[in-house]
CSV table of C-alpha atoms in Angstrom, one decimal:
chain,number,residue,atom,x,y,z
Z,1,ALA,CA,4.2,-17.7,27.9
Z,2,GLN,CA,0.8,-16.3,26.9
Z,3,LYS,CA,-2.5,-18.2,27.6
Z,4,ILE,CA,-6.1,-17.5,26.7
Z,5,THR,CA,-9.0,-19.1,28.4
Z,6,GLN,CA,-12.5,-19.1,27.1
Z,7,THR,CA,-14.7,-21.0,29.6
Z,8,GLN,CA,-18.0,-21.1,27.6
Z,9,PRO,CA,-17.8,-23.8,24.9
Z,10,GLY,CA,-21.3,-22.9,23.7
Z,11,MET,CA,-24.1,-20.3,24.3
Z,12,PHE,CA,-27.7,-20.1,23.2
Z,13,VAL,CA,-29.1,-16.5,23.1
Z,14,GLN,CA,-32.4,-15.1,22.0
Z,15,GLU,CA,-32.3,-12.7,19.1
Z,16,LYS,CA,-32.1,-9.0,20.1
Z,17,GLU,CA,-30.6,-9.8,23.6
Z,18,ALA,CA,-27.2,-8.7,24.6
Z,19,VAL,CA,-24.4,-11.3,24.8
Z,20,THR,CA,-21.3,-11.4,26.9
Z,21,LEU,CA,-18.5,-13.8,25.8
Z,22,ASP,CA,-15.9,-14.4,28.5
Z,23,CYS,CA,-12.1,-14.3,28.0
Z,24,THR,CA,-9.3,-14.4,30.5
Z,25,TYR,CA,-5.7,-14.2,29.6
Z,26,ASP,CA,-2.3,-14.6,31.1
Z,27,THR,CA,1.0,-12.9,30.2
Z,28,SER,CA,4.1,-11.6,31.9
Z,29,ASP,CA,4.4,-8.7,29.5
Z,30,GLN,CA,3.2,-5.2,30.4
Z,31,SER,CA,2.4,-4.2,26.8
Z,32,TYR,CA,0.1,-6.4,24.8
Z,33,GLY,CA,-2.9,-6.5,22.5
Z,34,LEU,CA,-6.2,-8.4,22.9
Z,35,PHE,CA,-8.4,-9.3,19.9
Z,36,TRP,CA,-11.7,-10.9,19.2
Z,37,TYR,CA,-12.4,-12.7,15.9
Z,38,LYS,CA,-15.6,-14.3,14.6
Z,39,GLN,CA,-15.5,-17.5,12.6
Z,40,PRO,CA,-18.7,-18.4,10.7
Z,41,SER,CA,-19.2,-21.9,9.4
Z,42,SER,CA,-17.5,-20.9,6.2
Z,43,GLY,CA,-14.2,-20.8,8.1
Z,44,GLU,CA,-12.9,-17.3,7.6
Z,45,MET,CA,-11.6,-15.5,10.7
Z,46,ILE,CA,-13.2,-12.1,10.8
Z,47,PHE,CA,-11.5,-9.4,12.9
Z,48,LEU,CA,-14.0,-7.7,15.3
Z,49,ILE,CA,-12.2,-5.6,17.8
Z,50,TYR,CA,-8.9,-4.7,19.4
Z,51,GLN,CA,-7.8,-3.5,22.8
Z,52,GLY,CA,-4.3,-2.4,23.7
Z,53,SER,CA,-3.1,-3.0,27.2
Z,54,TYR,CA,-2.5,0.7,27.8
Z,55,ASP,CA,-5.8,1.9,26.3
Z,56,GLU,CA,-7.7,3.6,29.1
Z,57,GLN,CA,-11.1,3.4,27.3
Z,58,ASN,CA,-12.8,0.1,26.5
Z,59,ALA,CA,-12.8,-0.5,22.7
Z,60,THR,CA,-16.0,-0.3,20.8
Z,61,GLU,CA,-16.9,-1.1,17.2
Z,62,GLY,CA,-20.5,-0.8,16.3
Z,63,ARG,CA,-22.5,-3.4,18.2
Z,64,TYR,CA,-19.2,-4.9,19.7
Z,65,SER,CA,-17.5,-3.6,22.8
Z,66,LEU,CA,-14.7,-5.1,24.8
Z,67,ASN,CA,-15.1,-5.0,28.6
Z,68,PHE,CA,-11.4,-4.8,29.6
Z,69,GLN,CA,-10.5,-5.3,33.2
Z,70,LYS,CA,-6.7,-5.3,33.4
Z,71,ALA,CA,-6.4,-6.2,37.1
Z,72,ARG,CA,-8.5,-9.3,36.5
Z,73,LYS,CA,-6.8,-10.1,33.2
Z,74,SER,CA,-10.2,-10.2,31.6
Z,75,ALA,CA,-11.3,-9.1,28.1
Z,76,ASN,CA,-14.9,-10.0,27.6
Z,77,LEU,CA,-16.7,-9.3,24.3
Z,78,VAL,CA,-20.1,-7.8,24.5
Z,79,ILE,CA,-22.5,-7.9,21.5
Z,80,SER,CA,-25.5,-5.7,21.9
Z,81,ALA,CA,-28.8,-6.4,20.2
Z,82,SER,CA,-27.8,-9.8,18.8
Z,83,GLN,CA,-28.8,-10.9,15.3
Z,84,LEU,CA,-29.2,-14.2,13.7
Z,85,GLY,CA,-26.1,-13.5,11.6
Z,86,ASP,CA,-24.1,-13.4,14.8
Z,87,SER,CA,-24.3,-17.2,15.1
Z,88,ALA,CA,-20.6,-18.3,14.8
Z,89,MET,CA,-17.5,-19.3,16.7
Z,90,TYR,CA,-15.9,-16.5,18.6
Z,91,PHE,CA,-12.2,-16.5,19.4
Z,92,CYS,CA,-10.3,-14.4,21.9
Z,93,ALA,CA,-6.6,-13.9,21.1
Z,94,MET,CA,-3.6,-11.9,22.3
Z,95,ARG,CA,-0.1,-11.0,21.4
Z,96,ASP,CA,2.7,-9.5,23.5
Z,97,ALA,CA,4.0,-6.2,22.0
Z,98,TYR,CA,7.6,-7.3,22.6
Z,99,PRO,CA,7.6,-11.1,22.7
Z,100,MET,CA,11.4,-11.4,22.3
Z,101,TYR,CA,11.8,-9.6,25.7
Z,102,SER,CA,8.9,-11.2,27.6
Z,103,GLY,CA,9.9,-14.7,26.7
Z,104,GLY,CA,6.7,-15.2,24.8
Z,105,GLY,CA,8.6,-16.2,21.7
Z,106,ALA,CA,7.0,-15.6,18.4
Z,107,ASP,CA,5.0,-12.8,17.1
Z,108,GLY,CA,1.9,-14.9,16.3
Z,109,LEU,CA,-1.4,-14.6,18.0
Z,110,THR,CA,-2.3,-17.0,20.9
Z,111,PHE,CA,-5.9,-18.0,20.6
Z,112,GLY,CA,-8.4,-19.5,23.0
Z,113,LYS,CA,-10.5,-22.6,22.2
Z,114,GLY,CA,-13.5,-20.5,21.2
Z,115,THR,CA,-17.2,-20.1,22.1
Z,116,HIS,CA,-19.9,-21.4,19.8
Z,117,LEU,CA,-22.6,-18.8,19.9
Z,118,ILE,CA,-26.1,-19.6,18.5
Z,119,ILE,CA,-28.7,-16.9,18.2
Z,120,GLN,CA,-32.2,-18.2,18.3
Z,121,PRO,CA,-35.2,-16.4,16.7
J,1,ASP,CA,-9.4,-3.0,-1.1
J,2,THR,CA,-9.2,-6.8,-1.7
J,3,GLY,CA,-8.7,-9.0,1.3
J,4,VAL,CA,-6.3,-11.9,1.9
J,5,SER,CA,-6.8,-14.7,-0.6
J,6,GLN,CA,-5.8,-18.3,-0.4
J,7,ASP,CA,-5.6,-21.0,-2.9
J,8,PRO,CA,-6.8,-23.7,-3.1
J,9,ARG,CA,-9.7,-23.5,-0.7
J,10,HIS,CA,-9.8,-27.3,-0.4
J,11,LYS,CA,-7.2,-29.9,-1.0
J,12,ILE,CA,-7.6,-33.7,-0.7
J,13,THR,CA,-4.4,-35.7,-1.0
J,14,LYS,CA,-3.1,-39.2,-0.2
J,15,ARG,CA,-0.7,-39.9,2.6
J,16,GLY,CA,2.9,-39.4,1.6
J,17,GLN,CA,2.2,-36.8,-1.1
J,18,ASN,CA,3.5,-33.2,-1.0
J,19,VAL,CA,1.1,-30.3,-1.0
J,20,THR,CA,1.6,-26.5,-1.5
J,21,PHE,CA,-0.7,-23.7,-0.5
J,22,ARG,CA,-0.6,-20.2,-1.6
J,23,CYS,CA,-1.5,-17.0,0.2
J,24,ASP,CA,-1.8,-13.5,-1.3
J,25,PRO,CA,-1.9,-10.8,1.4
J,26,ILE,CA,-3.5,-7.4,1.4
J,27,SER,CA,-1.3,-5.4,-1.0
J,28,GLU,CA,0.2,-2.8,1.4
J,29,HIS,CA,0.8,-5.2,4.3
J,30,ASN,CA,4.4,-6.0,5.2
J,31,ARG,CA,3.7,-9.0,7.5
J,32,LEU,CA,2.3,-12.4,6.6
J,33,TYR,CA,1.5,-15.2,9.0
J,34,TRP,CA,0.6,-18.8,8.7
J,35,TYR,CA,-1.6,-20.7,11.2
J,36,ARG,CA,-3.1,-24.2,11.5
J,37,GLN,CA,-6.5,-24.9,12.9
J,38,THR,CA,-7.7,-28.4,13.9
J,39,LEU,CA,-11.2,-29.3,14.6
J,40,GLY,CA,-12.6,-27.7,17.8
J,41,GLN,CA,-9.5,-25.6,18.5
J,42,GLY,CA,-8.3,-22.1,17.9
J,43,PRO,CA,-5.7,-21.4,15.3
J,44,GLU,CA,-2.1,-22.3,16.2
J,45,PHE,CA,0.7,-20.0,15.0
J,46,LEU,CA,3.2,-21.6,12.6
J,47,THR,CA,5.5,-19.0,11.1
J,48,TYR,CA,5.6,-15.4,9.8
J,49,PHE,CA,7.4,-13.1,7.4
J,50,GLN,CA,8.2,-9.5,7.5
J,51,ASN,CA,8.7,-8.5,3.9
J,52,GLU,CA,10.9,-11.3,2.5
J,53,ALA,CA,12.4,-12.3,5.8
J,54,GLN,CA,11.1,-15.3,7.7
J,55,LEU,CA,11.5,-14.1,11.3
J,56,GLU,CA,10.1,-17.0,13.2
J,57,LYS,CA,10.0,-20.7,12.1
J,58,SER,CA,10.6,-22.6,15.3
J,59,ARG,CA,6.8,-23.1,15.6
J,60,LEU,CA,6.6,-25.1,12.3
J,61,LEU,CA,5.3,-28.4,13.4
J,62,SER,CA,8.1,-30.5,11.9
J,63,ASP,CA,10.8,-30.3,9.3
J,64,ARG,CA,8.2,-31.5,6.7
J,65,PHE,CA,6.7,-28.0,6.9
J,66,SER,CA,8.3,-25.1,5.1
J,67,ALA,CA,7.3,-21.6,4.0
J,68,GLU,CA,8.6,-19.1,1.5
J,69,ARG,CA,7.8,-15.5,0.6
J,70,PRO,CA,10.3,-14.9,-2.2
J,71,LYS,CA,9.6,-11.4,-3.2
J,72,GLY,CA,7.8,-10.1,-0.1
J,73,SER,CA,4.4,-10.5,-1.7
J,74,PHE,CA,2.7,-13.8,-1.9
J,75,SER,CA,3.7,-16.8,0.3
J,76,THR,CA,3.6,-20.5,0.0
J,77,LEU,CA,3.4,-23.2,2.7
J,78,GLU,CA,4.6,-26.6,1.7
J,79,ILE,CA,4.0,-29.9,3.5
J,80,GLN,CA,6.1,-32.8,2.4
J,81,ARG,CA,5.2,-36.5,2.9
J,82,THR,CA,1.8,-35.6,4.3
J,83,GLU,CA,0.4,-37.6,7.2
J,84,GLN,CA,-3.2,-38.0,8.3
J,85,GLY,CA,-2.5,-35.9,11.3
J,86,ASP,CA,-1.8,-33.0,8.9
J,87,SER,CA,-5.5,-32.8,8.1
J,88,ALA,CA,-6.6,-29.3,9.2
J,89,MET,CA,-7.5,-25.8,8.1
J,90,TYR,CA,-4.4,-23.8,7.1
J,91,LEU,CA,-5.0,-20.0,7.6
J,92,CYS,CA,-3.0,-17.1,6.3
J,93,ALA,CA,-3.1,-13.6,7.7
J,94,SER,CA,-1.5,-10.3,6.9
J,95,SER,CA,-0.9,-7.1,8.7
J,96,PHE,CA,0.8,-3.7,8.4
J,97,TRP,CA,3.3,-3.6,11.3
J,98,ARG,CA,4.9,-0.4,12.4
J,99,ARG,CA,5.5,-1.0,16.1
J,100,GLU,CA,4.1,-3.0,19.0
J,101,VAL,CA,0.9,-4.9,18.2
J,102,ASP,CA,-0.5,-5.2,14.7
J,103,THR,CA,-4.0,-6.3,13.7
J,104,GLN,CA,-4.0,-9.4,11.5
J,105,TYR,CA,-6.5,-10.0,8.8
J,106,PHE,CA,-7.2,-13.5,7.8
J,107,GLY,CA,-7.9,-15.2,4.5
J,108,PRO,CA,-10.6,-17.9,3.9
J,109,GLY,CA,-8.2,-20.7,4.6
J,110,THR,CA,-7.2,-23.9,2.9
J,111,ARG,CA,-8.9,-27.1,4.2
J,112,LEU,CA,-6.5,-30.1,3.8
J,113,THR,CA,-7.7,-33.6,4.0
J,114,VAL,CA,-5.1,-36.4,4.0
J,115,LEU,CA,-6.5,-39.8,3.1
């Protein structure tokens, strides 16, 4: 079964500083995908970035990058030059590519408990 | 390109009543997912469809929960005989799946309060 662990329940960061949000995962599958989503207080889950398990390069999307360390089963999100609008809950999630073969069961995403990020001016 | 939409955004009901939520996915997407999110937790997967077919429903929380996607477009999630423990945010997501891992895009959610 898949598991996502986010060890930082909350973080306070000064505006314009870089932020690293931690995520570790567990799966028995060799092929899987890792995701980060942002959830503002409005409730909508906003897709930020994706990393495939066989991707050799770390994923980047604008100010977001994913620090993927496969051997450590780590997929940390890095936000450069934080902005006040970055204040939100951030969720790490994963899905096996072939859950029916890995015993992971369904094709839905497995989420962590999230990190509440607050950017201070 | 419009995103995923959900209706209603908020629902207040009394215990024992039935409720139905609607989700309209992004138009070219072939997969549609339902999740439940309780306070302080990440979303929990419930069920999903590929086109009209419901490929996974073992994660539905009880037999009071059911979902349909009759023409492969919009989907409905019904909860019968609601209980206070059903109070949560219900999220819908859609994706275009070809192989391996797809990226799911979420709607704004329906917040259910059971009194």
